[in-house]
């Protein structure tokens, strides 16, 4: 094998290895988006599958252990169906009642969503406004519209 063929073969193998590593480290690329209500109705079907869902944060459910860096909370949808979530990682700064929370991870056999990623989202029309002007009902309507 000539020197050029060895170099080309090495580059092809390196590119293939990098591609495989990129796709294997991005499980969210293969996540299935599902509603909390659908997840609740068909728990057994989704156990162990990588999923993405979103809901409104139930503030009084937040349990944060800074020593272990563990976060537990509940999110709920427009039908008031709740989903318990466990996350091994940092708590987002803006965790507050009725903020939209997007989680990606897997449902365990006990019905707890083990989130690999936790993101919060607030509609842009509320960004920069005082929370005194915040309308929870409108925010809930926006969450319902995003499901459609």
PDB file of C-alpha atoms in Angstrom:
ATOM      1  CA  UNK A   1       0.000   0.000   0.000  1.00  0.00           C
ATOM      2  CA  UNK A   2       1.406   3.374  -0.975  1.00  0.00           C
ATOM      3  CA  UNK A   3       1.875   6.227   1.440  1.00  0.00           C
ATOM      4  CA  UNK A   4      -1.034   8.208  -0.100  1.00  0.00           C
ATOM      5  CA  UNK A   5      -3.422   5.247   0.205  1.00  0.00           C
ATOM      6  CA  UNK A   6      -2.460   4.815   3.861  1.00  0.00           C
ATOM      7  CA  UNK A   7      -3.130   8.502   4.555  1.00  0.00           C
ATOM      8  CA  UNK A   8      -6.492   8.438   2.758  1.00  0.00           C
ATOM      9  CA  UNK A   9      -7.531   5.240   4.566  1.00  0.00           C
ATOM     10  CA  UNK A  10      -6.522   6.790   7.901  1.00  0.00           C
ATOM     11  CA  UNK A  11      -8.522   9.958   7.193  1.00  0.00           C
ATOM     12  CA  UNK A  12     -11.611   7.950   6.200  1.00  0.00           C
ATOM     13  CA  UNK A  13     -11.383   5.865   9.382  1.00  0.00           C
ATOM     14  CA  UNK A  14     -10.892   8.984  11.523  1.00  0.00           C
ATOM     15  CA  UNK A  15     -13.900  10.696   9.906  1.00  0.00           C
ATOM     16  CA  UNK A  16     -16.046   7.606  10.467  1.00  0.00           C
ATOM     17  CA  UNK A  17     -14.980   7.401  14.125  1.00  0.00           C
ATOM     18  CA  UNK A  18     -15.751  11.097  14.695  1.00  0.00           C
ATOM     19  CA  UNK A  19     -19.171  10.739  13.056  1.00  0.00           C
ATOM     20  CA  UNK A  20     -20.040   7.729  15.217  1.00  0.00           C
ATOM     21  CA  UNK A  21     -18.909   9.531  18.386  1.00  0.00           C
ATOM     22  CA  UNK A  22     -20.962  12.623  17.522  1.00  0.00           C
ATOM     23  CA  UNK A  23     -24.177  10.683  16.996  1.00  0.00           C
ATOM     24  CA  UNK A  24     -23.701   8.463  20.030  1.00  0.00           C
ATOM     25  CA  UNK A  25     -23.125  11.469  22.309  1.00  0.00           C
ATOM     26  CA  UNK A  26     -26.304  13.235  21.134  1.00  0.00           C
ATOM     27  CA  UNK A  27     -29.220  11.096  22.327  1.00  0.00           C
ATOM     28  CA  UNK A  28     -31.593  14.044  21.999  1.00  0.00           C
ATOM     29  CA  UNK A  29     -31.265  13.823  18.234  1.00  0.00           C
ATOM     30  CA  UNK A  30     -33.185  10.575  18.470  1.00  0.00           C
ATOM     31  CA  UNK A  31     -35.637  11.629  21.161  1.00  0.00           C
ATOM     32  CA  UNK A  32     -39.357  11.285  20.711  1.00  0.00           C
ATOM     33  CA  UNK A  33     -41.490  14.253  21.790  1.00  0.00           C
ATOM     34  CA  UNK A  34     -44.519  13.182  23.792  1.00  0.00           C
ATOM     35  CA  UNK A  35     -47.099  14.871  25.996  1.00  0.00           C
ATOM     36  CA  UNK A  36     -47.273  14.222  29.723  1.00  0.00           C
ATOM     37  CA  UNK A  37     -50.853  12.937  29.363  1.00  0.00           C
ATOM     38  CA  UNK A  38     -49.845  10.433  26.681  1.00  0.00           C
ATOM     39  CA  UNK A  39     -46.859   9.348  28.737  1.00  0.00           C
ATOM     40  CA  UNK A  40     -49.086   8.800  31.774  1.00  0.00           C
ATOM     41  CA  UNK A  41     -51.618   6.759  29.771  1.00  0.00           C
ATOM     42  CA  UNK A  42     -48.972   4.485  28.208  1.00  0.00           C
ATOM     43  CA  UNK A  43     -46.175   4.319  30.803  1.00  0.00           C
ATOM     44  CA  UNK A  44     -45.180   0.719  30.134  1.00  0.00           C
ATOM     45  CA  UNK A  45     -44.742   1.442  26.424  1.00  0.00           C
ATOM     46  CA  UNK A  46     -42.216   4.234  27.056  1.00  0.00           C
ATOM     47  CA  UNK A  47     -40.085   2.807  29.898  1.00  0.00           C
ATOM     48  CA  UNK A  48     -36.408   2.982  28.898  1.00  0.00           C
ATOM     49  CA  UNK A  49     -37.056   4.969  25.707  1.00  0.00           C
ATOM     50  CA  UNK A  50     -35.335   8.348  25.238  1.00  0.00           C
ATOM     51  CA  UNK A  51     -38.065  11.013  25.301  1.00  0.00           C
ATOM     52  CA  UNK A  52     -38.656  14.737  25.416  1.00  0.00           C
ATOM     53  CA  UNK A  53     -41.652  16.339  27.111  1.00  0.00           C
ATOM     54  CA  UNK A  54     -42.609  19.677  28.578  1.00  0.00           C
ATOM     55  CA  UNK A  55     -44.930  21.042  31.194  1.00  0.00           C
ATOM     56  CA  UNK A  56     -45.459  23.735  33.769  1.00  0.00           C
ATOM     57  CA  UNK A  57     -43.334  23.550  36.915  1.00  0.00           C
ATOM     58  CA  UNK A  58     -45.109  22.836  40.188  1.00  0.00           C
ATOM     59  CA  UNK A  59     -43.003  25.057  42.444  1.00  0.00           C
ATOM     60  CA  UNK A  60     -43.902  23.416  45.759  1.00  0.00           C
ATOM     61  CA  UNK A  61     -42.600  20.096  44.420  1.00  0.00           C
ATOM     62  CA  UNK A  62     -38.994  21.287  44.035  1.00  0.00           C
ATOM     63  CA  UNK A  63     -36.432  19.413  46.126  1.00  0.00           C
ATOM     64  CA  UNK A  64     -32.858  20.568  45.558  1.00  0.00           C
ATOM     65  CA  UNK A  65     -29.863  18.836  47.175  1.00  0.00           C
ATOM     66  CA  UNK A  66     -26.842  21.031  46.469  1.00  0.00           C
ATOM     67  CA  UNK A  67     -24.413  18.576  48.092  1.00  0.00           C
ATOM     68  CA  UNK A  68     -25.413  15.714  45.801  1.00  0.00           C
ATOM     69  CA  UNK A  69     -26.333  18.039  42.895  1.00  0.00           C
ATOM     70  CA  UNK A  70     -29.729  16.335  42.604  1.00  0.00           C
ATOM     71  CA  UNK A  71     -32.971  17.983  41.628  1.00  0.00           C
ATOM     72  CA  UNK A  72     -36.457  16.510  41.987  1.00  0.00           C
ATOM     73  CA  UNK A  73     -39.642  18.259  40.893  1.00  0.00           C
ATOM     74  CA  UNK A  74     -42.966  17.795  39.119  1.00  0.00           C
ATOM     75  CA  UNK A  75     -44.230  19.247  35.886  1.00  0.00           C
ATOM     76  CA  UNK A  76     -47.835  19.168  34.727  1.00  0.00           C
ATOM     77  CA  UNK A  77     -49.719  19.717  31.500  1.00  0.00           C
ATOM     78  CA  UNK A  78     -52.907  21.562  30.552  1.00  0.00           C
ATOM     79  CA  UNK A  79     -54.934  18.547  31.757  1.00  0.00           C
ATOM     80  CA  UNK A  80     -53.288  18.822  35.218  1.00  0.00           C
ATOM     81  CA  UNK A  81     -51.553  15.470  34.698  1.00  0.00           C
ATOM     82  CA  UNK A  82     -48.321  15.549  36.719  1.00  0.00           C
ATOM     83  CA  UNK A  83     -44.982  13.894  35.980  1.00  0.00           C
ATOM     84  CA  UNK A  84     -42.320  13.442  38.691  1.00  0.00           C
ATOM     85  CA  UNK A  85     -38.823  14.276  37.420  1.00  0.00           C
ATOM     86  CA  UNK A  86     -35.369  13.442  38.790  1.00  0.00           C
ATOM     87  CA  UNK A  87     -32.269  15.212  37.458  1.00  0.00           C
ATOM     88  CA  UNK A  88     -28.654  14.608  38.462  1.00  0.00           C
ATOM     89  CA  UNK A  89     -27.254  18.034  37.676  1.00  0.00           C
ATOM     90  CA  UNK A  90     -27.605  21.725  38.348  1.00  0.00           C
ATOM     91  CA  UNK A  91     -30.909  23.498  38.954  1.00  0.00           C
ATOM     92  CA  UNK A  92     -31.759  26.155  36.350  1.00  0.00           C
ATOM     93  CA  UNK A  93     -31.613  29.701  37.716  1.00  0.00           C
ATOM     94  CA  UNK A  94     -35.157  30.689  36.833  1.00  0.00           C
ATOM     95  CA  UNK A  95     -37.032  27.774  38.416  1.00  0.00           C
ATOM     96  CA  UNK A  96     -40.325  29.384  39.462  1.00  0.00           C
ATOM     97  CA  UNK A  97     -43.980  28.444  39.628  1.00  0.00           C
ATOM     98  CA  UNK A  98     -45.666  27.882  36.253  1.00  0.00           C
ATOM     99  CA  UNK A  99     -42.538  28.314  34.135  1.00  0.00           C
ATOM    100  CA  UNK A 100     -42.398  25.943  31.165  1.00  0.00           C
ATOM    101  CA  UNK A 101     -39.855  23.171  31.750  1.00  0.00           C
ATOM    102  CA  UNK A 102     -38.542  20.988  28.913  1.00  0.00           C
ATOM    103  CA  UNK A 103     -36.991  17.683  29.951  1.00  0.00           C
ATOM    104  CA  UNK A 104     -35.158  15.022  27.956  1.00  0.00           C
ATOM    105  CA  UNK A 105     -34.405  11.589  29.333  1.00  0.00           C
ATOM    106  CA  UNK A 106     -36.015   8.265  30.146  1.00  0.00           C
ATOM    107  CA  UNK A 107     -38.969   7.079  32.152  1.00  0.00           C
ATOM    108  CA  UNK A 108     -38.006   4.510  34.775  1.00  0.00           C
ATOM    109  CA  UNK A 109     -40.147   1.519  35.776  1.00  0.00           C
ATOM    110  CA  UNK A 110     -41.513   3.459  38.793  1.00  0.00           C
ATOM    111  CA  UNK A 111     -42.918   6.219  36.562  1.00  0.00           C
ATOM    112  CA  UNK A 112     -40.229   8.788  37.427  1.00  0.00           C
ATOM    113  CA  UNK A 113     -38.768  10.690  34.499  1.00  0.00           C
ATOM    114  CA  UNK A 114     -34.971  10.611  34.796  1.00  0.00           C
ATOM    115  CA  UNK A 115     -33.976  13.791  32.996  1.00  0.00           C
ATOM    116  CA  UNK A 116     -30.620  14.047  31.303  1.00  0.00           C
ATOM    117  CA  UNK A 117     -31.378  17.644  30.282  1.00  0.00           C
ATOM    118  CA  UNK A 118     -33.583  20.235  31.986  1.00  0.00           C
ATOM    119  CA  UNK A 119     -34.353  23.545  30.296  1.00  0.00           C
ATOM    120  CA  UNK A 120     -36.714  26.332  31.223  1.00  0.00           C
ATOM    121  CA  UNK A 121     -38.584  28.409  28.717  1.00  0.00           C
ATOM    122  CA  UNK A 122     -40.523  31.588  29.102  1.00  0.00           C
ATOM    123  CA  UNK A 123     -42.498  33.142  26.235  1.00  0.00           C
ATOM    124  CA  UNK A 124     -40.567  36.028  24.702  1.00  0.00           C
ATOM    125  CA  UNK A 125     -43.413  38.434  25.375  1.00  0.00           C
ATOM    126  CA  UNK A 126     -42.682  38.055  29.121  1.00  0.00           C
ATOM    127  CA  UNK A 127     -38.919  38.458  28.874  1.00  0.00           C
ATOM    128  CA  UNK A 128     -37.736  41.651  30.502  1.00  0.00           C
ATOM    129  CA  UNK A 129     -41.048  42.240  32.279  1.00  0.00           C
ATOM    130  CA  UNK A 130     -41.571  42.269  36.006  1.00  0.00           C
ATOM    131  CA  UNK A 131     -43.092  39.097  37.372  1.00  0.00           C
ATOM    132  CA  UNK A 132     -45.844  41.326  38.843  1.00  0.00           C
ATOM    133  CA  UNK A 133     -47.179  41.703  35.263  1.00  0.00           C
ATOM    134  CA  UNK A 134     -46.918  37.979  34.533  1.00  0.00           C
ATOM    135  CA  UNK A 135     -50.208  36.274  33.574  1.00  0.00           C
ATOM    136  CA  UNK A 136     -50.150  32.577  34.507  1.00  0.00           C
ATOM    137  CA  UNK A 137     -53.344  31.751  32.577  1.00  0.00           C
ATOM    138  CA  UNK A 138     -51.967  33.167  29.317  1.00  0.00           C
ATOM    139  CA  UNK A 139     -48.767  31.178  29.863  1.00  0.00           C
ATOM    140  CA  UNK A 140     -50.828  27.987  30.311  1.00  0.00           C
ATOM    141  CA  UNK A 141     -52.679  28.756  27.064  1.00  0.00           C
ATOM    142  CA  UNK A 142     -49.369  29.141  25.234  1.00  0.00           C
ATOM    143  CA  UNK A 143     -48.262  25.731  26.520  1.00  0.00           C
ATOM    144  CA  UNK A 144     -51.510  24.228  25.207  1.00  0.00           C
ATOM    145  CA  UNK A 145     -51.005  25.857  21.777  1.00  0.00           C
ATOM    146  CA  UNK A 146     -47.508  24.403  21.470  1.00  0.00           C
ATOM    147  CA  UNK A 147     -48.942  20.893  21.809  1.00  0.00           C
ATOM    148  CA  UNK A 148     -51.179  21.297  18.751  1.00  0.00           C
TER     149      UNK A 148
END
